[in-house]
Coordinates of C-alpha atoms and ligand atoms in Angstrom, one line a residue:
Chain A
M553 CA 70.2 -57.1 85.0
S554 CA 70.6 -57.4 88.8
E555 CA 67.2 -56.1 89.8
K556 CA 64.0 -57.9 89.0
K557 CA 61.7 -55.9 86.8
F558 CA 58.5 -57.8 87.3
K559 CA 56.2 -58.4 90.2
I560 CA 57.1 -61.4 92.3
P561 CA 54.1 -63.7 92.3
V562 CA 52.9 -65.5 95.4
P563 CA 52.6 -69.3 95.2
E564 CA 49.4 -71.2 95.9
I565 CA 50.1 -73.0 99.2
N566 CA 48.2 -75.9 100.7
E567 CA 48.3 -78.1 103.8
E568 CA 50.7 -80.5 102.1
T569 CA 53.1 -77.9 100.7
Q570 CA 53.2 -75.4 103.7
H571 CA 56.4 -76.9 105.0
F572 CA 58.2 -76.5 101.7
W573 CA 57.2 -72.9 101.4
D574 CA 58.0 -72.1 105.1
A575 CA 61.5 -73.4 104.5
T576 CA 62.0 -71.1 101.5
A577 CA 61.8 -68.2 103.9
E578 CA 65.0 -69.5 105.5
G579 CA 66.7 -70.0 102.2
K580 CA 66.2 -73.7 102.1
L581 CA 65.1 -75.7 99.1
L582 CA 63.4 -78.8 100.4
I583 CA 62.7 -81.9 98.3
K584 CA 61.1 -85.2 99.2
K585 CA 63.0 -88.5 99.5
C586 CA 61.3 -91.9 100.1
A587 CA 62.8 -93.8 103.0
D588 CA 61.7 -97.1 101.5
C589 CA 62.7 -96.9 97.8
N590 CA 65.3 -94.1 98.3
E591 CA 64.0 -92.1 95.4
Y592 CA 63.7 -88.4 95.3
H593 CA 60.6 -86.8 93.8
Y594 CA 59.3 -83.4 92.9
Y595 CA 57.0 -81.6 93.4
P596 CA 56.7 -82.9 97.0
R597 CA 54.0 -85.3 98.0
T598 CA 53.1 -87.1 101.2
I599 CA 53.0 -90.5 99.4
C600 CA 55.9 -91.6 97.2
P601 CA 54.7 -91.6 93.5
F602 CA 57.2 -94.4 92.8
C603 CA 56.4 -97.0 95.4
M604 CA 53.3 -95.7 97.3
S605 CA 55.1 -95.6 100.6
D606 CA 54.0 -92.8 103.0
N607 CA 57.5 -92.9 104.6
T608 CA 58.7 -89.8 102.8
E609 CA 61.2 -87.3 104.3
W610 CA 62.0 -83.7 103.7
I611 CA 65.7 -83.3 102.6
Q612 CA 67.5 -80.1 101.9
S613 CA 68.7 -80.0 98.4
T614 CA 72.2 -78.6 97.7
G615 CA 70.4 -76.1 95.4
K616 CA 72.9 -76.9 92.6
G617 CA 71.9 -78.2 89.3
T618 CA 72.1 -77.9 85.5
V619 CA 69.6 -76.5 82.9
Y620 CA 67.6 -79.3 81.3
T621 CA 65.8 -77.0 79.0
Y622 CA 64.5 -73.4 78.8
S623 CA 62.6 -70.9 76.7
V624 CA 63.0 -67.1 76.6
M625 CA 59.7 -65.4 76.2
R626 CA 60.3 -62.5 73.8
R627 CA 56.8 -61.3 73.3
S628 CA 56.1 -60.0 76.8
P629 CA 56.5 -56.6 78.4
V630 CA 59.4 -58.0 80.4
Q631 CA 61.3 -60.8 78.7
Y632 CA 61.9 -63.7 80.9
C633 CA 63.3 -67.2 80.9
I634 CA 61.3 -70.2 82.0
A635 CA 63.4 -73.4 82.6
Y636 CA 63.6 -76.9 83.9
V637 CA 66.6 -77.4 86.2
T638 CA 67.9 -80.9 87.1
L639 CA 69.1 -80.8 90.7
E640 CA 72.2 -82.7 91.8
E641 CA 69.8 -85.1 93.5
G642 CA 68.6 -86.1 90.1
I643 CA 65.1 -84.7 89.9
T644 CA 64.0 -81.9 87.6
M645 CA 62.0 -78.8 88.6
M646 CA 60.4 -75.9 86.8
T647 CA 61.8 -72.4 87.6
N648 CA 62.9 -69.1 86.1
L649 CA 66.5 -68.2 85.4
I650 CA 67.3 -64.7 86.6
D651 CA 70.2 -62.3 86.9
I652 CA 71.6 -63.8 83.8
D653 CA 72.1 -62.6 80.2
L654 CA 69.1 -64.1 78.3
D655 CA 71.2 -64.6 75.2
E656 CA 73.9 -66.6 77.1
I657 CA 71.7 -69.4 78.5
K658 CA 72.6 -72.9 77.4
I659 CA 71.2 -76.3 78.1
G660 CA 73.6 -78.1 80.5
M661 CA 74.9 -74.9 82.1
D662 CA 75.5 -75.0 85.9
V663 CA 73.0 -73.1 88.0
Q664 CA 72.2 -72.6 91.6
V665 CA 69.1 -71.6 93.5
A666 CA 68.6 -67.9 94.2
F667 CA 65.7 -67.2 96.5
V668 CA 63.6 -64.0 96.0
D669 CA 61.3 -62.9 98.9
T670 CA 57.7 -62.6 97.9
G671 CA 56.9 -60.4 100.9
E672 CA 54.2 -62.9 101.9
G673 CA 56.2 -65.2 104.3
C674 CA 57.9 -67.3 101.6
A675 CA 60.5 -67.0 98.8
L676 CA 60.6 -68.3 95.3
P677 CA 63.4 -70.7 94.3
Y678 CA 64.7 -68.9 91.2
F679 CA 68.0 -70.1 89.7
T680 CA 71.0 -68.2 88.4
A681 CA 74.4 -69.0 86.9
A682 CA 76.6 -71.0 89.4
Chain B
M338 CA 38.2 -107.9 73.6
S339 CA 38.6 -105.3 70.9
I340 CA 36.6 -102.5 69.4
R341 CA 37.8 -103.3 65.9
G342 CA 34.7 -103.0 63.6
K343 CA 32.3 -102.6 66.5
A344 CA 31.5 -99.0 65.7
Y345 CA 31.3 -96.6 62.7
I346 CA 31.6 -92.8 62.3
A347 CA 28.3 -92.1 60.4
G348 CA 28.2 -88.3 60.4
I349 CA 30.5 -85.3 60.7
Y350 CA 30.2 -81.6 60.7
E351 CA 32.8 -78.7 60.9
Y352 CA 31.6 -75.2 61.3
P353 CA 32.8 -73.4 58.1
K354 CA 33.4 -70.0 59.8
R355 CA 36.3 -69.2 62.1
E356 CA 34.5 -66.5 64.1
A357 CA 31.3 -66.9 66.1
A358 CA 30.8 -63.8 68.2
D359 CA 27.1 -63.7 67.5
K360 CA 26.3 -67.2 68.8
S361 CA 26.0 -68.6 72.3
L362 CA 28.2 -71.5 73.3
A363 CA 25.2 -73.9 73.7
Q364 CA 23.8 -72.7 70.4
L365 CA 27.1 -73.7 68.7
H366 CA 27.1 -77.2 70.2
G367 CA 23.5 -77.6 69.1
M368 CA 24.1 -76.4 65.6
F369 CA 27.1 -78.7 65.1
A370 CA 25.2 -81.7 66.6
K371 CA 22.4 -81.0 64.1
G372 CA 25.0 -80.8 61.3
A373 CA 26.6 -84.1 62.1
L374 CA 23.3 -85.9 62.6
E375 CA 21.9 -84.6 59.3
D376 CA 25.1 -85.8 57.6
A377 CA 24.4 -89.2 59.0
G378 CA 20.7 -89.1 58.2
L379 CA 19.8 -89.2 61.9
T380 CA 18.0 -86.8 64.3
Y381 CA 18.2 -85.7 67.9
S382 CA 15.7 -88.5 68.7
D383 CA 18.0 -91.2 67.5
V384 CA 20.8 -90.2 69.9
D385 CA 21.1 -92.4 73.0
A386 CA 24.6 -91.3 74.1
Y387 CA 26.3 -87.9 74.4
Y388 CA 30.0 -87.1 74.8
C389 CA 31.5 -83.7 75.5
A390 CA 34.6 -82.2 77.2
G391 CA 35.4 -79.1 79.2
D392 CA 34.3 -76.8 76.4
A393 CA 30.6 -77.7 76.8
P394 CA 28.7 -75.4 79.1
G395 CA 27.0 -76.6 82.2
L396 CA 27.2 -79.8 84.1
G397 CA 29.2 -82.4 82.2
G398 CA 26.8 -82.8 79.2
I399 CA 23.6 -82.9 81.2
S400 CA 22.9 -79.2 80.4
M401 CA 23.5 -79.9 76.7
A402 CA 21.3 -83.0 76.8
E403 CA 18.6 -80.8 78.1
Y404 CA 19.3 -78.0 75.6
M405 CA 19.0 -80.5 72.7
G406 CA 16.2 -82.5 74.2
L407 CA 18.2 -85.7 74.2
K408 CA 17.0 -88.8 76.0
L409 CA 20.2 -90.7 76.9
Q410 CA 21.3 -94.0 78.4
H411 CA 25.0 -93.2 78.3
I412 CA 27.0 -90.1 79.0
D413 CA 30.7 -89.3 79.1
S414 CA 32.5 -86.0 79.8
T415 CA 36.1 -87.2 79.7
E416 CA 38.3 -84.1 79.7
T417 CA 41.8 -84.6 78.3
G418 CA 42.0 -81.1 76.6
G419 CA 42.3 -81.1 72.9
S420 CA 42.6 -84.9 72.6
S421 CA 39.2 -85.4 74.3
Y422 CA 37.2 -85.9 71.1
V423 CA 39.6 -88.6 69.8
A424 CA 39.4 -90.4 73.2
H425 CA 35.6 -90.0 73.0
I426 CA 35.5 -92.1 69.8
G427 CA 37.2 -95.0 71.6
H428 CA 34.9 -94.6 74.6
A429 CA 31.8 -94.5 72.4
A430 CA 33.0 -97.6 70.4
A431 CA 33.6 -99.5 73.7
A432 CA 30.2 -98.5 75.0
I433 CA 28.5 -99.5 71.8
A434 CA 30.4 -102.8 71.8
A435 CA 29.2 -103.4 75.4
G436 CA 25.6 -102.8 74.4
K437 CA 25.3 -99.6 76.4
C438 CA 24.2 -97.4 73.5
N439 CA 23.8 -97.3 69.7
V440 CA 24.1 -93.7 68.5
A441 CA 26.7 -91.6 70.3
L442 CA 26.9 -87.8 69.6
I443 CA 30.2 -86.0 70.2
T444 CA 30.4 -82.2 70.1
L445 CA 33.0 -79.4 70.4
A446 CA 32.5 -75.6 70.4
G447 CA 34.3 -72.5 71.6
K448 CA 34.9 -68.8 71.0
P449 CA 38.5 -68.0 72.0
K450 CA 39.0 -65.8 68.9
S451 CA 36.2 -63.4 69.7
T452 CA 37.0 -63.3 73.4
I453 CA 40.8 -63.2 73.6
K454 CA 42.2 -59.8 74.5
K455 CA 43.9 -58.2 71.6
G456 CA 47.7 -58.3 71.8
G457 CA 47.8 -60.5 74.9
L458 CA 49.0 -64.0 75.0
A459 CA 46.7 -66.3 76.9
M460 CA 48.5 -67.6 79.9
R461 CA 48.0 -71.3 80.6
G462 CA 45.7 -71.2 83.6
F463 CA 46.5 -74.2 85.7
G464 CA 43.4 -74.6 87.9
R465 CA 43.5 -73.5 91.5
G466 CA 43.8 -76.5 93.7
A467 CA 45.7 -78.6 91.2
P468 CA 48.6 -80.3 93.1
E469 CA 51.2 -78.8 90.8
A470 CA 49.8 -75.2 90.9
G471 CA 52.1 -73.7 93.5
F472 CA 55.2 -75.1 91.8
E473 CA 54.4 -73.9 88.3
N474 CA 52.1 -70.9 88.1
V475 CA 54.7 -68.6 89.6
W476 CA 57.1 -69.1 86.7
G477 CA 55.0 -67.5 84.0
P478 CA 54.1 -70.6 82.1
S479 CA 52.3 -69.9 78.8
V480 CA 51.2 -72.2 76.1
V481 CA 54.0 -71.1 73.9
N482 CA 57.0 -71.3 76.3
M483 CA 55.9 -74.7 77.5
Y484 CA 56.1 -76.1 74.0
G485 CA 59.2 -73.9 73.4
M486 CA 61.0 -75.8 76.2
A487 CA 60.1 -79.2 74.6
A488 CA 61.4 -77.9 71.2
M489 CA 64.6 -76.6 72.8
R490 CA 65.4 -79.9 74.4
H491 CA 64.6 -81.9 71.2
M492 CA 66.9 -79.6 69.3
H493 CA 69.7 -80.1 71.9
Q494 CA 69.3 -83.8 72.1
Y495 CA 68.7 -84.8 68.5
G496 CA 70.0 -81.8 66.4
T497 CA 66.5 -80.8 65.2
T498 CA 66.5 -77.4 63.5
S499 CA 64.1 -74.5 63.2
E500 CA 64.2 -75.1 59.4
Q501 CA 63.0 -78.6 59.9
L502 CA 60.2 -77.5 62.2
A503 CA 59.3 -74.8 59.6
W504 CA 58.7 -77.5 57.0
I505 CA 55.7 -78.6 59.0
K506 CA 54.0 -75.2 58.7
V507 CA 55.0 -75.1 55.0
A508 CA 53.2 -78.4 54.4
A509 CA 50.1 -77.3 56.2
S510 CA 50.0 -74.1 54.2
H511 CA 50.3 -76.0 50.9
H512 CA 47.1 -77.8 51.9
A513 CA 45.3 -74.8 53.4
Q514 CA 45.5 -72.9 50.1
H515 CA 42.8 -75.3 48.8
N516 CA 40.5 -74.9 51.9
E517 CA 38.3 -71.8 51.3
N518 CA 37.4 -71.9 55.0
A519 CA 41.0 -71.9 56.3
Q520 CA 42.0 -69.0 58.5
L521 CA 45.4 -68.8 56.8
Q522 CA 45.2 -69.6 53.1
N523 CA 48.6 -68.3 51.8
V524 CA 51.4 -70.7 51.0
V525 CA 54.4 -69.9 53.2
T526 CA 58.1 -70.8 52.8
V527 CA 60.6 -72.0 55.3
E528 CA 62.1 -68.5 55.2
D529 CA 58.7 -67.0 56.0
V530 CA 58.4 -69.1 59.2
L531 CA 62.0 -68.3 60.3
N532 CA 61.5 -64.6 59.6
S533 CA 58.2 -64.4 61.5
P534 CA 58.5 -62.8 65.0
M535 CA 60.1 -64.9 67.8
I536 CA 57.4 -65.6 70.4
S537 CA 59.2 -67.8 72.9
E538 CA 62.4 -69.5 71.9
P539 CA 62.8 -71.4 69.7
L540 CA 59.2 -71.0 68.4
H541 CA 58.2 -68.3 65.9
R542 CA 54.8 -66.9 65.3
L543 CA 54.4 -69.2 62.3
D544 CA 55.3 -72.3 64.4
C545 CA 52.0 -71.7 66.3
C546 CA 48.5 -72.7 65.4
V547 CA 45.7 -70.3 64.6
I548 CA 43.2 -69.2 67.2
T549 CA 39.6 -69.7 66.0
D550 CA 36.0 -69.8 67.1
G551 CA 33.8 -72.7 66.0
G552 CA 34.1 -76.4 66.3
G553 CA 32.3 -79.5 65.0
A554 CA 30.6 -82.7 65.8
M555 CA 30.7 -86.5 65.1
V556 CA 28.2 -89.3 65.3
V557 CA 29.4 -92.8 66.2
V558 CA 27.0 -95.7 65.6
S559 CA 26.7 -99.4 66.0
P560 CA 27.3 -101.7 62.9
E561 CA 23.6 -102.4 62.9
I562 CA 22.6 -98.8 62.7
A563 CA 25.4 -98.1 60.1
K564 CA 23.9 -100.8 57.8
T565 CA 20.6 -98.9 57.8
L566 CA 22.1 -95.5 56.7
D567 CA 22.6 -94.3 53.2
R568 CA 25.7 -92.3 54.1
Q569 CA 29.2 -93.9 53.8
C570 CA 30.2 -94.9 57.3
V571 CA 33.8 -95.1 58.4
K572 CA 34.9 -98.1 60.5
V573 CA 36.6 -97.6 63.8
L574 CA 39.6 -100.0 63.6
G575 CA 41.5 -99.2 66.8
H576 CA 42.0 -96.7 69.6
G577 CA 44.5 -95.9 72.2
E578 CA 44.9 -93.3 74.9
A579 CA 47.4 -92.4 77.6
P580 CA 48.3 -89.5 79.8
K581 CA 51.9 -88.5 80.1
H582 CA 53.2 -86.3 82.9
L583 CA 56.3 -85.1 84.7
D584 CA 56.7 -88.5 86.5
G585 CA 57.7 -87.3 89.9
G586 CA 60.5 -85.1 88.5
R587 CA 61.9 -87.5 86.0
V588 CA 61.3 -85.0 83.3
D589 CA 61.7 -85.9 79.6
L590 CA 60.1 -83.4 77.1
T591 CA 61.4 -85.1 74.0
Y592 CA 58.5 -87.6 73.7
T593 CA 54.7 -87.5 74.1
G594 CA 52.0 -89.9 75.2
A595 CA 51.7 -91.0 71.6
V596 CA 54.3 -93.6 72.3
W597 CA 51.6 -95.5 74.3
S598 CA 48.4 -94.4 72.6
G599 CA 49.8 -95.1 69.1
E600 CA 51.1 -98.6 70.0
K601 CA 47.7 -99.5 71.5
A602 CA 45.8 -98.2 68.5
F603 CA 48.0 -100.0 65.9
K604 CA 47.7 -103.2 67.8
E605 CA 43.9 -103.1 68.1
A606 CA 43.5 -102.0 64.5
K607 CA 45.8 -104.8 63.3
V608 CA 47.5 -102.6 60.8
K609 CA 51.1 -101.6 60.1
H610 CA 52.5 -98.1 59.5
E611 CA 52.8 -98.8 55.8
D612 CA 49.0 -99.4 55.7
I613 CA 48.3 -95.8 56.8
K614 CA 47.5 -93.7 53.7
Y615 CA 46.8 -90.5 55.5
M616 CA 47.4 -89.1 59.0
S617 CA 45.9 -86.2 60.9
I618 CA 48.5 -85.2 63.5
Y619 CA 47.7 -82.8 66.3
D620 CA 49.4 -79.5 65.4
S621 CA 49.1 -76.9 68.2
F622 CA 52.7 -76.1 67.3
T623 CA 55.2 -77.5 64.8
I624 CA 57.1 -79.3 67.5
T625 CA 53.9 -81.1 68.5
V626 CA 53.8 -82.7 65.1
L627 CA 57.4 -83.6 65.0
E628 CA 57.5 -85.4 68.3
T629 CA 54.2 -87.1 67.6
I630 CA 55.3 -88.5 64.3
E631 CA 58.3 -90.0 66.0
D632 CA 56.3 -91.4 68.9
L633 CA 53.7 -93.0 66.6
G634 CA 56.6 -94.9 65.0
F635 CA 56.6 -93.3 61.5
C636 CA 60.3 -92.8 62.0
E637 CA 63.0 -93.4 64.6
K638 CA 63.1 -91.3 67.7
G639 CA 65.1 -88.2 67.0
Q640 CA 64.7 -88.5 63.2
G641 CA 61.5 -86.5 63.0
G642 CA 63.4 -83.4 61.7
K643 CA 64.7 -85.3 58.7
Y644 CA 61.3 -87.0 58.2
V645 CA 59.2 -83.8 57.9
A646 CA 61.8 -81.8 55.8
D647 CA 61.6 -81.2 52.1
G648 CA 57.9 -81.4 51.8
N649 CA 57.5 -85.0 52.9
L650 CA 54.2 -84.2 54.6
I651 CA 52.7 -82.5 51.5
S652 CA 50.0 -84.4 49.7
G653 CA 51.2 -85.7 46.3
V654 CA 54.8 -85.0 47.3
G655 CA 55.7 -87.0 50.3
K656 CA 55.2 -90.5 51.6
I657 CA 52.2 -89.9 53.9
P658 CA 50.4 -86.6 53.7
F659 CA 49.3 -84.9 57.0
N660 CA 46.5 -82.5 57.8
T661 CA 45.2 -82.0 54.3
D662 CA 42.6 -79.4 55.5
G663 CA 45.4 -77.1 56.6
G664 CA 45.2 -78.4 60.2
G665 CA 45.4 -76.3 63.3
L666 CA 48.5 -74.6 62.0
C667 CA 46.6 -72.9 59.1
S668 CA 42.9 -73.8 59.0
N669 CA 41.1 -74.3 62.3
H670 CA 41.9 -74.8 66.0
P671 CA 38.4 -74.3 67.5
A672 CA 38.2 -73.6 71.2
N673 CA 42.0 -74.1 71.3
R674 CA 41.2 -77.8 71.0
G675 CA 42.2 -79.5 67.7
G676 CA 41.3 -83.1 68.3
M677 CA 37.9 -83.0 66.7
T678 CA 39.0 -81.5 63.4
K679 CA 41.8 -84.1 63.2
V680 CA 39.2 -86.9 63.0
L681 CA 36.9 -84.9 60.6
E682 CA 39.6 -84.6 57.9
A683 CA 40.5 -88.3 58.3
V684 CA 36.8 -89.2 57.7
R685 CA 36.7 -86.9 54.7
Q686 CA 39.9 -88.7 53.3
I687 CA 38.4 -92.1 53.7
R688 CA 35.1 -91.0 52.2
H689 CA 37.1 -89.4 49.3
E690 CA 35.5 -86.1 50.2
A691 CA 38.7 -84.1 50.9
H692 CA 39.5 -81.3 48.4
P693 CA 40.5 -83.0 45.1
K694 CA 43.9 -81.2 45.2
V695 CA 44.8 -83.0 48.5
Q696 CA 42.7 -86.2 48.3
V697 CA 44.8 -89.2 48.8
A698 CA 44.2 -91.8 46.1
D699 CA 42.7 -95.1 47.4
C700 CA 42.7 -93.8 51.0
D701 CA 41.4 -96.9 52.7
I702 CA 43.1 -96.5 56.2
A703 CA 43.8 -93.3 58.0
L704 CA 45.1 -92.3 61.5
A705 CA 44.0 -89.4 63.6
H706 CA 45.9 -88.3 66.7
G707 CA 45.0 -85.8 69.5
T708 CA 47.2 -84.1 72.1
G709 CA 45.7 -82.2 75.0
G710 CA 47.2 -80.2 77.8
S711 CA 50.9 -79.4 77.2
I712 CA 53.8 -81.4 76.1
G713 CA 55.9 -79.2 78.4
T714 CA 54.2 -80.6 81.5
R715 CA 51.2 -83.0 81.3
M716 CA 49.1 -84.2 78.4
G717 CA 46.4 -86.5 77.3
S718 CA 47.3 -88.4 74.1
A719 CA 44.7 -90.3 72.0
T720 CA 45.0 -92.1 68.7
V721 CA 42.3 -93.6 66.5
I722 CA 42.8 -95.6 63.3
L723 CA 39.9 -95.6 60.9
G724 CA 39.1 -97.5 57.7
R725 CA 36.8 -98.2 54.8
E726 CA 34.3 -101.0 55.2
D727 CA 36.7 -103.4 53.4
S728 CA 39.6 -102.6 55.7
Ligands
LIG276 ZN1 59.2 -94.8 97.3

């Protein structure tokens, strides 16, 4: 399954998340890091949810991680896998696993980001087997 | 400060039907309010506080106050999904204890069964403008795959099995066979659950709750009002509530907000787990029950699978029966919000008005727990502990 069989959705973007989505068009997965408490967080916010500092910085993630959990939707015209992936930086994000045998997915498996263009100026950070 | 003994549930009502295509939403709220007030021996004119959540039409309860002709001095539209109505009891008790009101009406109504598109699974619609919307809605989140991810992780981390989850449905079905209003009245086996179609791994169709129209209502009153009523009133002993969310990306789907709401409720009620004779546990899915029972402290974290297996939740068989009306898994999950019906069956148990086949002997103290939102992302958890007058 190398080609996607369902329509690529376009994310809802706002003033605070525009930079994140602009970077996806260049194949970059940005996450936020707090310069005061040094903690990463996701989804990105202006103010650190751990220490309330507004001294947060955009950092490019390695895009590598492991599957924290997943669920394959079987009752759908196109079966798909929703998942949470824990990035090397330690934070966990929701995504879909693509270009992968849906019967072979395991918790803990190594994955890496695989951007798919939405055609609307940004790309979605899917993940696939590393 | 505590709400222990400061408020009583004086009246309840559950719509007996599971389909309500011929009624308006406001009409249903009004009918259920009337039902609960009549059960208490009160009328619209006695009500001085009204509580509703996002299922009520109009502006936060004001529209419904107008529809019912209520003159109010307190109003609360706390929206924490299916757990709202459990939280409302705590809020009403606190308001009564503070002298803000004396007779609080709580209603729930909805018609998802008659409005859902046949064959389509309702996608969980995260509201536009929610801060998480852009980072979740693109991944095809549905109600089932969100709970599926929680179940998958719990299985991985603690060795929980599909057979163990199935026992929760089996227990609910044993109770539902005695409820003539239940949507599903047939007793099912573990094999029936495992052989039902896979919806989103690892959850089968029979791991899911029913979709029903309808709802219900409750009336919470001050001790002074309770004394004047002929109907047996059920004492509010304790309440706790807490949201749980993804915590900035420190995701852990193996527990729920019940770890906090339960602890608070037990502490306020001044009761121990062994004092609880009956428990209504929110059961949108089998995994919801399993995690909640662990989080409320009825067993160690990770041991929920062993706890629920072999009929331990069945009335007359296990240690503490759960959801003796058949719960959301078999009987009723009106408006996709099961918190109200959890409290209603707990009240019936304490009044000794549950079906004789499932009535717990000498049920003096009961617990009801609600979960709203999704255990796969963010949820509102609420717990109440209720008791007889002598408890
Ligand atoms: Zn910080």
